[in-house]
XYZ file of C-alpha atoms in Angstrom:
668
model
C 0.000 0.000 0.000
C 1.056 3.564 -0.671
C 2.444 5.508 2.279
C 1.362 9.108 2.685
C 2.672 11.925 4.833
C 0.089 13.913 6.806
C 0.881 17.301 8.352
C -1.332 19.417 10.639
C -0.627 22.741 12.287
C -2.688 24.972 14.546
C -2.947 28.522 13.193
C -4.079 31.772 14.906
C -2.696 30.506 18.219
C -1.760 33.952 19.543
C -5.218 35.346 18.691
C -6.907 32.416 20.379
C -4.853 32.612 23.559
C -5.241 36.383 23.775
C -8.991 36.029 23.414
C -9.060 33.361 26.095
C -7.059 35.422 28.565
C -9.061 38.549 27.813
C -12.413 36.834 28.176
C -11.753 34.866 31.317
C -9.196 36.938 33.150
C -10.805 40.323 32.740
C -14.430 39.368 33.249
C -13.898 36.896 36.044
C -10.932 38.151 38.037
C -12.320 36.733 41.257
C -13.617 33.506 39.721
C -11.703 30.506 41.045
C -12.218 28.781 37.705
C -10.080 31.322 35.890
C -6.858 29.355 36.375
C -8.500 26.245 34.927
C -9.547 28.284 31.910
C -6.022 29.477 31.245
C -4.472 26.050 31.714
C -7.104 24.445 29.535
C -6.515 26.928 26.705
C -2.798 26.173 26.746
C -3.452 22.443 26.669
C -5.789 22.796 23.685
C -2.863 23.652 21.447
C -0.589 20.968 22.899
C -1.705 17.668 24.414
C -5.393 17.927 23.489
C -4.536 18.645 19.876
C -2.394 15.529 19.624
C -5.126 13.478 21.332
C -7.723 14.722 18.870
C -5.503 13.828 15.907
C -4.816 10.393 17.378
C -1.161 10.597 18.316
C -1.928 10.274 22.052
C -4.492 7.835 23.463
C -6.925 5.674 21.496
C -9.833 8.025 20.776
C -8.378 10.367 18.150
C -9.519 10.570 14.553
C -6.381 8.895 13.173
C -6.039 6.437 16.085
C -4.806 3.061 14.902
C -3.974 4.420 11.465
C -0.682 6.161 12.271
C 2.306 4.254 10.926
C 5.077 6.466 12.362
C 5.164 9.829 14.105
C 7.840 12.019 12.543
C 7.243 15.214 14.526
C 5.030 16.167 17.450
C 5.931 19.595 18.808
C 4.604 23.156 19.278
C 1.149 22.669 17.754
C 2.557 20.821 14.727
C 2.431 17.122 13.980
C 3.785 15.124 11.037
C 3.159 11.408 10.630
C 2.912 8.697 7.998
C -0.129 6.509 7.299
C -1.249 3.892 4.780
C -4.807 5.226 4.583
C -6.157 6.116 1.175
C -6.024 9.776 0.270
C -9.793 10.217 0.117
C -10.137 8.889 3.688
C -7.269 11.108 4.862
C -8.956 14.181 3.382
C -12.191 13.305 5.156
C -10.375 12.999 8.475
C -8.513 16.266 7.957
C -11.736 18.131 7.174
C -13.305 16.588 10.264
C -10.459 17.879 12.447
C -10.669 21.310 10.818
C -14.441 21.447 11.352
C -14.135 20.394 15.000
C -11.701 23.176 15.911
C -13.369 25.806 13.767
C -16.866 25.208 15.174
C -15.838 24.327 18.719
C -13.836 27.521 19.085
C -15.949 29.823 16.879
C -13.300 30.367 14.228
C -10.654 31.358 16.763
C -8.495 28.403 15.785
C -7.708 27.276 12.236
C -6.068 24.009 11.293
C -3.685 24.071 8.349
C -3.004 20.696 6.803
C -1.507 18.978 3.806
C -1.053 15.447 2.522
C 1.215 13.902 -0.093
C 2.465 10.474 -1.036
C 5.976 9.678 0.124
C 7.594 6.691 1.780
C 10.494 7.675 4.019
C 12.687 4.601 4.361
C 15.726 6.180 5.986
C 16.354 8.715 8.721
C 17.688 11.084 6.095
C 14.409 10.815 4.152
C 12.405 11.450 7.303
C 14.399 14.575 8.079
C 13.917 15.830 4.533
C 10.165 15.218 4.828
C 9.954 17.252 8.047
C 11.817 20.174 6.524
C 9.669 20.009 3.377
C 6.446 19.987 5.412
C 7.521 23.023 7.443
C 8.253 24.947 4.259
C 4.921 23.989 2.696
C 2.967 24.961 5.815
C 4.381 28.497 5.686
C 3.305 29.069 2.089
C 0.137 31.062 1.476
C -1.320 28.502 -0.903
C -1.432 25.957 1.932
C -3.904 28.059 3.923
C -5.683 29.119 0.727
C -6.270 25.483 -0.208
C -7.581 24.667 3.275
C -10.001 27.610 3.089
C -11.132 26.580 -0.397
C -11.905 23.046 0.776
C -13.848 24.289 3.801
C -15.313 27.497 2.398
C -18.970 26.514 2.929
C -18.446 26.072 6.648
C -16.143 29.090 7.022
C -18.403 31.572 5.262
C -21.741 30.331 6.507
C -23.465 32.285 9.264
C -22.151 31.278 12.680
C -24.835 31.880 15.274
C -23.210 29.873 18.016
C -20.558 31.274 20.314
C -17.651 29.631 22.000
C -19.344 27.479 24.655
C -16.588 25.002 25.463
C -16.264 23.888 29.052
C -13.231 25.468 30.632
C -11.999 22.752 32.944
C -8.751 20.925 33.348
C -8.452 17.669 35.197
C -4.986 18.352 36.545
C -4.620 20.691 39.502
C -1.781 23.168 39.960
C -1.743 24.344 43.578
C 1.556 26.182 43.043
C -0.202 28.734 40.791
C -2.507 31.508 41.952
C -6.149 31.138 40.923
C -6.358 34.628 39.397
C -4.378 37.814 39.056
C -5.828 39.357 42.212
C -4.350 36.510 44.246
C -0.871 37.845 43.433
C -1.337 40.447 46.144
C 0.849 40.134 49.228
C 1.447 42.298 52.269
C 4.854 43.309 50.858
C 3.140 45.247 48.076
C 2.365 48.941 48.254
C -1.377 49.491 48.037
C -4.318 47.221 48.757
C -5.820 44.001 47.445
C -7.995 45.829 44.955
C -5.291 47.916 43.313
C -1.628 46.881 43.208
C 1.322 46.477 40.845
C 2.234 43.330 38.961
C 4.955 42.467 36.459
C 3.857 40.724 33.260
C 6.642 38.644 31.693
C 6.555 37.310 28.136
C 9.348 35.016 26.948
C 10.033 33.545 23.549
C 12.672 31.057 22.413
C 15.085 32.334 19.769
C 17.166 30.501 17.226
C 14.739 27.622 16.773
C 15.057 27.632 12.979
C 18.826 27.827 13.123
C 18.885 25.046 15.683
C 16.892 22.640 13.530
C 18.813 23.587 10.400
C 22.013 22.408 12.085
C 20.602 18.950 12.787
C 21.429 16.333 10.179
C 19.881 13.240 11.751
C 16.196 12.447 12.139
C 16.543 10.821 15.582
C 18.273 13.927 16.911
C 15.593 16.144 15.363
C 12.870 14.137 17.071
C 14.669 14.115 20.434
C 15.075 17.894 20.408
C 11.405 18.296 19.487
C 10.511 16.110 22.473
C 12.730 18.221 24.747
C 11.024 21.431 23.650
C 7.577 19.890 24.143
C 8.600 18.639 27.583
C 9.921 21.961 28.917
C 7.743 24.550 27.159
C 4.498 23.467 28.753
C 2.340 24.111 31.782
C 3.793 21.145 33.696
C 7.327 22.497 33.315
C 6.311 25.980 34.480
C 4.530 24.399 37.443
C 7.582 22.328 38.320
C 9.901 25.339 38.281
C 7.425 27.491 40.220
C 7.151 24.840 42.909
C 10.954 24.715 43.217
C 11.116 28.510 43.574
C 8.383 28.489 46.218
C 10.388 26.033 48.298
C 13.090 28.709 48.516
C 10.692 31.635 48.949
C 7.167 30.746 50.042
C 5.951 34.271 49.161
C 6.821 33.872 45.474
C 3.598 33.830 43.443
C 2.920 33.096 39.770
C -0.203 33.482 37.698
C 0.213 31.750 34.300
C -1.428 33.405 31.326
C -0.308 30.825 28.802
C 2.624 28.640 27.857
C 2.620 26.801 24.547
C 4.655 26.417 21.393
C 7.746 28.500 22.145
C 5.921 31.265 24.084
C 5.632 31.801 27.821
C 3.438 34.468 29.422
C 2.850 34.849 33.144
C 2.486 37.475 35.859
C 4.236 37.879 39.209
C 4.002 40.515 41.971
C 6.067 43.582 41.039
C 8.714 42.991 43.757
C 9.418 39.550 42.285
C 10.521 40.668 38.827
C 14.016 39.215 39.359
C 12.597 35.862 40.428
C 10.286 35.956 37.398
C 13.270 36.372 35.069
C 15.116 33.630 36.947
C 12.142 31.351 36.312
C 12.563 31.863 32.548
C 16.302 31.330 32.851
C 15.750 28.071 34.727
C 13.550 26.738 31.905
C 16.069 27.809 29.249
C 18.966 26.331 31.217
C 17.259 22.957 31.502
C 16.393 22.901 27.782
C 19.989 23.635 26.794
C 21.365 21.105 29.285
C 19.148 18.387 27.792
C 20.139 19.391 24.250
C 23.814 19.387 25.197
C 23.429 15.944 26.783
C 22.431 14.555 23.374
C 26.045 15.048 22.290
C 25.154 16.305 18.820
C 28.260 17.152 16.809
C 28.268 20.507 15.039
C 30.565 22.206 12.574
C 33.488 23.971 14.225
C 32.631 22.472 17.651
C 30.077 25.235 18.165
C 27.795 24.626 21.128
C 24.297 23.618 20.034
C 21.866 25.706 22.071
C 18.999 28.148 21.869
C 18.574 31.582 23.395
C 15.612 33.455 24.840
C 14.119 36.924 24.603
C 12.126 38.295 27.527
C 9.830 41.312 27.613
C 8.665 42.794 30.938
C 5.867 45.266 31.509
C 4.532 46.688 34.766
C 0.830 47.177 35.175
C -1.883 47.127 37.808
C -4.033 44.107 38.489
C -7.155 45.862 37.226
C -5.843 47.054 33.861
C -7.510 45.431 30.797
C -5.228 42.838 29.251
C -5.487 44.309 25.755
C -3.390 47.244 26.999
C -0.573 45.491 28.793
C -0.516 42.557 26.361
C 0.402 44.938 23.534
C 2.973 46.705 25.703
C 4.708 43.529 26.853
C 4.764 42.334 23.239
C 6.546 45.566 22.270
C 9.117 44.931 24.979
C 9.602 41.387 23.688
C 9.984 42.593 20.102
C 12.586 45.111 21.259
C 14.524 42.338 23.013
C 14.423 40.135 19.916
C 15.774 42.939 17.708
C 18.772 43.573 19.971
C 22.028 42.279 18.541
C 23.399 39.423 20.700
C 26.629 40.378 22.421
C 29.676 38.354 23.358
C 30.539 38.521 27.047
C 33.296 36.620 28.809
C 34.270 34.856 25.548
C 30.780 33.536 24.913
C 27.546 34.746 23.394
C 24.801 35.775 25.764
C 21.860 33.392 26.179
C 19.100 35.742 27.137
C 17.958 39.255 26.273
C 15.691 41.060 28.739
C 13.823 44.240 27.830
C 12.331 46.757 30.263
C 11.161 50.190 29.120
C 12.749 49.558 25.677
C 16.108 49.046 27.418
C 17.721 45.695 26.666
C 19.898 43.784 29.125
C 21.994 40.729 28.302
C 22.667 37.728 30.473
C 24.115 34.217 30.491
C 22.458 31.239 32.128
C 25.677 29.618 33.310
C 25.723 29.436 37.081
C 29.433 30.343 37.154
C 29.238 33.115 34.527
C 30.671 36.480 35.487
C 28.143 39.287 36.105
C 26.445 40.396 32.916
C 24.446 43.531 32.181
C 21.328 42.130 33.903
C 23.407 41.384 37.002
C 24.829 44.909 36.847
C 21.292 46.276 36.680
C 20.334 44.358 39.812
C 23.428 45.781 41.498
C 22.400 49.260 40.334
C 19.039 48.745 42.036
C 20.849 47.894 45.258
C 22.786 51.157 44.980
C 19.509 52.960 44.313
C 17.873 51.520 47.408
C 20.976 52.043 49.554
C 21.004 55.725 48.581
C 17.319 55.974 49.501
C 17.954 54.346 52.866
C 20.670 56.934 53.570
C 18.209 59.767 52.937
C 19.082 60.603 49.320
C 15.942 61.694 47.425
C 16.490 59.396 44.448
C 13.050 59.819 42.882
C 13.278 63.614 42.988
C 16.881 63.476 41.725
C 16.020 61.288 38.714
C 12.943 63.294 37.863
C 14.928 66.546 37.936
C 17.556 65.145 35.575
C 14.943 63.750 33.202
C 13.089 67.064 33.168
C 16.275 68.908 32.148
C 17.399 66.644 29.317
C 13.950 66.314 27.730
C 13.671 70.082 27.196
C 13.618 70.513 23.359
C 15.854 73.583 23.552
C 18.431 71.603 25.504
C 18.277 68.424 23.402
C 19.132 70.140 20.131
C 22.334 71.741 21.451
C 25.312 69.523 22.350
C 26.827 71.956 24.831
C 23.539 72.755 26.581
C 22.649 69.062 26.799
C 25.950 67.878 28.260
C 26.141 70.853 30.623
C 22.634 70.071 31.883
C 23.666 66.488 32.617
C 27.017 67.282 34.224
C 25.660 70.130 36.334
C 22.939 67.892 37.718
C 25.491 65.167 38.465
C 27.897 67.365 40.442
C 28.332 65.525 43.788
C 26.851 67.273 46.812
C 27.757 65.049 49.773
C 31.047 63.262 49.120
C 33.243 65.724 51.071
C 31.736 64.479 54.336
C 33.089 60.994 53.505
C 29.796 59.566 54.751
C 27.788 56.587 53.558
C 25.381 59.057 51.931
C 28.235 60.654 49.988
C 29.526 57.280 48.831
C 26.076 56.164 47.693
C 25.669 59.420 45.778
C 28.981 58.874 43.970
C 28.018 55.302 43.067
C 24.659 56.548 41.795
C 26.333 59.185 39.593
C 28.747 56.554 38.313
C 26.001 54.153 37.239
C 24.265 56.981 35.357
C 27.407 58.110 33.544
C 28.166 54.518 32.508
C 25.141 54.725 30.208
C 26.828 57.329 27.991
C 30.287 55.745 27.819
C 31.553 54.081 24.650
C 34.763 52.160 24.259
C 37.067 52.928 21.345
C 40.038 50.602 21.404
C 41.521 50.808 24.879
C 39.991 54.199 25.611
C 36.497 54.996 26.845
C 34.730 58.239 25.981
C 31.457 59.939 26.859
C 29.083 60.139 23.886
C 25.670 61.811 24.095
C 24.940 61.913 20.345
C 25.167 59.339 17.555
C 26.987 59.822 14.231
C 23.878 61.405 12.694
C 23.775 64.029 15.437
C 20.759 62.574 17.269
C 20.603 62.317 21.042
C 21.113 58.722 22.114
C 17.970 57.439 23.795
C 19.722 54.809 25.923
C 20.605 57.327 28.636
C 17.090 58.700 28.884
C 15.514 55.236 28.899
C 17.751 54.144 31.748
C 16.868 57.230 33.795
C 13.175 56.487 33.254
C 13.801 52.902 34.320
C 15.546 53.929 37.522
C 12.854 56.546 38.136
C 10.327 53.723 37.864
C 12.141 51.615 40.455
C 12.801 54.520 42.785
C 9.045 54.809 43.283
C 8.158 53.834 46.857
C 5.615 51.341 45.468
C 8.499 49.154 44.307
C 9.986 47.738 47.472
C 12.316 45.380 45.653
C 15.289 45.101 47.945
C 13.788 42.241 49.941
C 13.587 40.179 46.770
C 16.850 41.047 45.009
C 19.471 38.331 45.597
C 21.964 39.624 48.124
C 25.414 40.032 46.593
C 26.878 41.644 49.683
C 26.745 45.090 51.259
C 27.268 48.085 48.989
C 30.904 48.933 49.682
C 33.356 51.658 48.721
C 36.530 49.633 48.396
C 39.761 50.497 46.558
C 38.305 49.343 43.216
C 35.299 51.631 43.580
C 37.511 54.541 44.656
C 39.560 54.298 41.470
C 36.490 53.723 39.301
C 34.707 56.785 40.713
C 37.785 58.954 40.182
C 37.881 57.896 36.538
C 34.169 57.901 35.700
C 32.752 60.728 37.784
C 35.664 63.166 37.594
C 38.461 62.482 35.089
C 36.316 61.387 32.146
C 33.829 64.236 32.620
C 36.637 66.804 32.866
C 38.172 65.407 29.691
C 34.812 65.708 27.910
C 34.382 69.322 29.013
C 37.951 70.164 28.016
C 37.915 68.458 24.608
C 34.287 68.944 23.600
C 32.503 71.851 25.270
C 35.565 74.104 25.331
C 36.840 73.080 21.911
C 35.133 70.768 19.393
C 31.505 71.555 20.177
C 32.002 75.304 19.728
C 33.649 75.059 16.305
C 30.290 75.517 14.585
C 29.756 78.745 16.523
C 33.188 80.220 15.783
C 35.182 79.266 12.719
C 38.571 80.457 13.909
C 39.924 77.306 15.575
C 43.084 79.073 16.779
C 40.984 81.579 18.705
C 38.903 78.771 20.183
C 42.034 77.058 21.515
C 43.442 80.363 22.733
C 40.233 81.200 24.572
C 40.298 77.815 26.276
C 43.929 78.278 27.321
C 42.936 81.501 29.136
C 40.802 79.463 31.535
C 41.983 75.831 31.407
C 45.244 74.177 30.361
C 45.992 70.445 30.380
C 49.416 70.089 31.991
C 51.610 67.538 33.726
C 54.434 67.589 36.253
C 56.868 65.157 37.873
C 56.106 64.513 41.521
C 58.599 63.716 44.251
C 58.389 60.007 43.443
C 59.382 60.691 39.847
C 55.969 59.877 38.399
C 54.387 62.029 35.723
C 51.055 63.372 36.960
C 48.447 64.883 34.639
C 46.513 67.879 35.966
C 44.479 70.838 34.762
C 45.674 74.375 35.403
C 42.686 76.649 35.795
C 41.929 80.296 36.261
C 40.441 80.480 39.733
C 36.879 81.611 39.128
C 34.500 81.014 42.008
C 31.038 79.619 41.506
C 29.475 82.792 42.882
C 31.506 84.971 40.508
C 30.371 83.038 37.443
C 26.772 83.221 38.643
C 27.090 87.012 39.006
C 28.533 87.309 35.492
C 25.577 85.378 34.088
C 23.033 87.415 36.048
C 24.464 90.739 34.849
C 24.461 89.619 31.224
C 27.144 88.852 28.666
C 29.260 91.994 28.423
C 32.962 91.111 27.782
C 34.333 94.423 29.089
C 32.274 94.334 32.279
C 32.930 90.611 32.737
C 36.681 91.155 32.282
C 36.699 93.819 35.008
C 34.861 91.484 37.384
C 37.372 88.720 36.714
C 40.334 91.091 37.243
C 38.936 92.108 40.637
C 38.821 88.468 41.745
C 42.029 87.130 40.178
C 45.141 88.723 41.695
C 47.736 86.602 39.875
C 49.858 88.533 37.336
C 51.952 87.137 34.518
C 55.205 87.829 36.370
C 54.010 86.195 39.598
C 52.678 83.236 37.629
C 55.990 82.620 35.838
C 57.938 82.874 39.093
C 55.562 80.522 40.883
C 55.643 78.043 37.999
C 59.446 77.894 38.144
C 59.475 77.353 41.917
C 56.803 74.670 41.837
C 58.552 72.778 39.053
C 61.782 72.780 41.048
C 59.928 71.529 44.109
C 58.130 68.766 42.156
C 54.771 70.362 42.887
C 51.695 70.917 40.673
C 51.812 74.039 38.443
C 50.144 77.195 39.834
C 46.715 78.607 38.853
C 46.581 80.609 35.630
C 46.725 84.392 35.409
C 44.093 86.355 33.458
C 45.154 87.861 30.118
C 42.538 90.599 29.815
C 43.724 91.949 26.468
C 43.680 88.543 24.795
C 40.270 87.765 26.289
C 38.691 90.979 24.966
C 40.261 90.503 21.557
C 38.711 87.032 21.164
C 35.405 87.901 22.848
C 34.874 90.949 20.617
C 35.680 89.073 17.398
C 33.743 85.875 18.116
C 30.621 84.763 19.944
C 32.536 82.280 22.091
C 31.906 84.139 25.340
C 28.287 83.220 26.119
C 26.197 81.638 28.862
C 26.966 78.091 27.717
C 30.705 78.776 27.849
C 30.374 80.224 31.340
C 28.322 77.204 32.443
C 31.041 74.889 31.140
C 33.723 76.792 33.073
C 31.584 76.696 36.211
C 31.090 72.924 36.005
C 34.748 72.345 35.136
C 36.079 74.410 38.053
C 33.733 72.776 40.556
C 34.546 69.226 39.426
C 38.279 69.912 39.195
C 38.272 71.276 42.730
C 36.258 68.278 43.927
C 38.695 65.887 42.230
C 41.586 67.356 44.208
C 39.607 66.961 47.447
C 38.521 63.457 46.442
C 42.137 62.347 45.981
C 42.988 63.755 49.405
C 39.992 62.157 51.127
C 40.472 58.669 49.751
C 44.204 58.400 49.042
C 45.084 57.523 52.643
C 42.465 54.775 52.655
C 43.981 53.287 49.518
C 47.520 53.437 50.962
C 46.437 51.751 54.185
C 44.912 48.885 52.227
C 48.083 48.427 50.178
C 50.152 48.312 53.388
C 47.837 45.702 54.896
C 48.118 43.541 51.791
C 51.893 43.803 51.910
């Protein structure tokens, strides 16, 4: 007898599941049967589908007629049978009619049948790949619609009346979204925050393309079916609850290669860890198969995760679309290589993508750094720093259209806001503030070779949105309604050790001073004044990059500045830009003359000391100021920020140098 290949696939899965969640979750939030509805809808496109076809149990339409199952995974099944084609077509139409009528057109079954006898594993693999290609073609669905057009286009008076029950119980899940409430949450049982997490497996096509043997193909399909299902989510949730009894999960659906569930807002980290645990187990099982690949490349899949915060009462159609946008953003992010390996998981919050590895011994990745940043955020709050107000003030400044379109105004707005206010007291508050400034400035740093530079704009001259998105993200978490510290894995107390001291000196002071010196006092003003020599000369009147040899023989880089107090620069701005008047004001406050400067410079060089402050060349200043528009409010702001930070850097080195020396002595 002739052997024929039969292929069936469930279509419109996302629409069906969305409809199910919307109908039962939103209308019956307090109904204890809601969880059964969700679980049942997920099973419809997995186990129940295979039972209906006849691949599981003895009551399916093709039961007893299946010769060999070639594929059974993610709402798709491929098998061989010796039935005649006319009988096969009758059975396929029967399956289509069942799902179409039973679920009011919310599910469509695509199918195809052709004669082919696969005698070898190679043939079977070729058949699977051919079927997948054919299923994706438009004419496959068109042919199915043509064959069932009378039923599809006839008036459907009935509505979806299926019984939403599931025999298996899942006590580890909450019965409905409102049950996610706990006493740790800000608010009350009727109105509180939740985190909706949507995960999707990546690289599935590439994974299957790399498989050259049918048995391996089938084993991987079985692994995916085993771990992307409600039972797997339940198993992992139960394991997490053994560690933290307050951890709660409400599943929305899990089927195919999609996972969607909700957790209380404080448990966002645990929610991500739940996805990572599923991905880790899938890759461990795939690796255990020992499949050889070209170039000894590890055979594995990755995951994209989208996260959206909402309230328990918000209609699902709103947050479902938002979490899907977050997921899409994660999927579009280019995978990065960290610690000599490609990242396994991409996590998107507020259109900001983090990368992570699932290895237990992997070094901290960007997601781990984000969690550490949240610890710094909360530590600063606990010390009395008004983080929410601080972030909001910064965001308000940099979103001003007049500021965004000007490079100097934009960077000055950022740097002025980030001038440290408490570090001179050498208190815990001051240290937390410095760490907070550091984590913000890291968002605008780019590495070029061995050097790292601050970059606010891209090559096309547009403001980079990464910085703003991260501020919004931290603003979100600084809200008192997000008490997350109790649920963030403890990686030790926030400390200010030697490594942090050096890092802060580089990131908060040295790199910012270099930006102001090279950009705001030079490159960024070239468009406003074409005479580059005058631009450099003007800068040298106020700031000069210099170096000297200290008593230990080391070359030390410093900035010589014209001592202009903060109050003086404020007075100059308040009185208006008038070079002659401004020059007189500067002369009254700067007593150093050229002769005294040269004498002091010679003495300091002989004594291996830093060079002296600059003297003010009034004539040169007026000559440049009168012939260019360099001397303006932005230029004064830059000088103000530079002088303040340069002075703070000197104090910072004094405050923390002894601490560093003591540590080196102890180590010795």
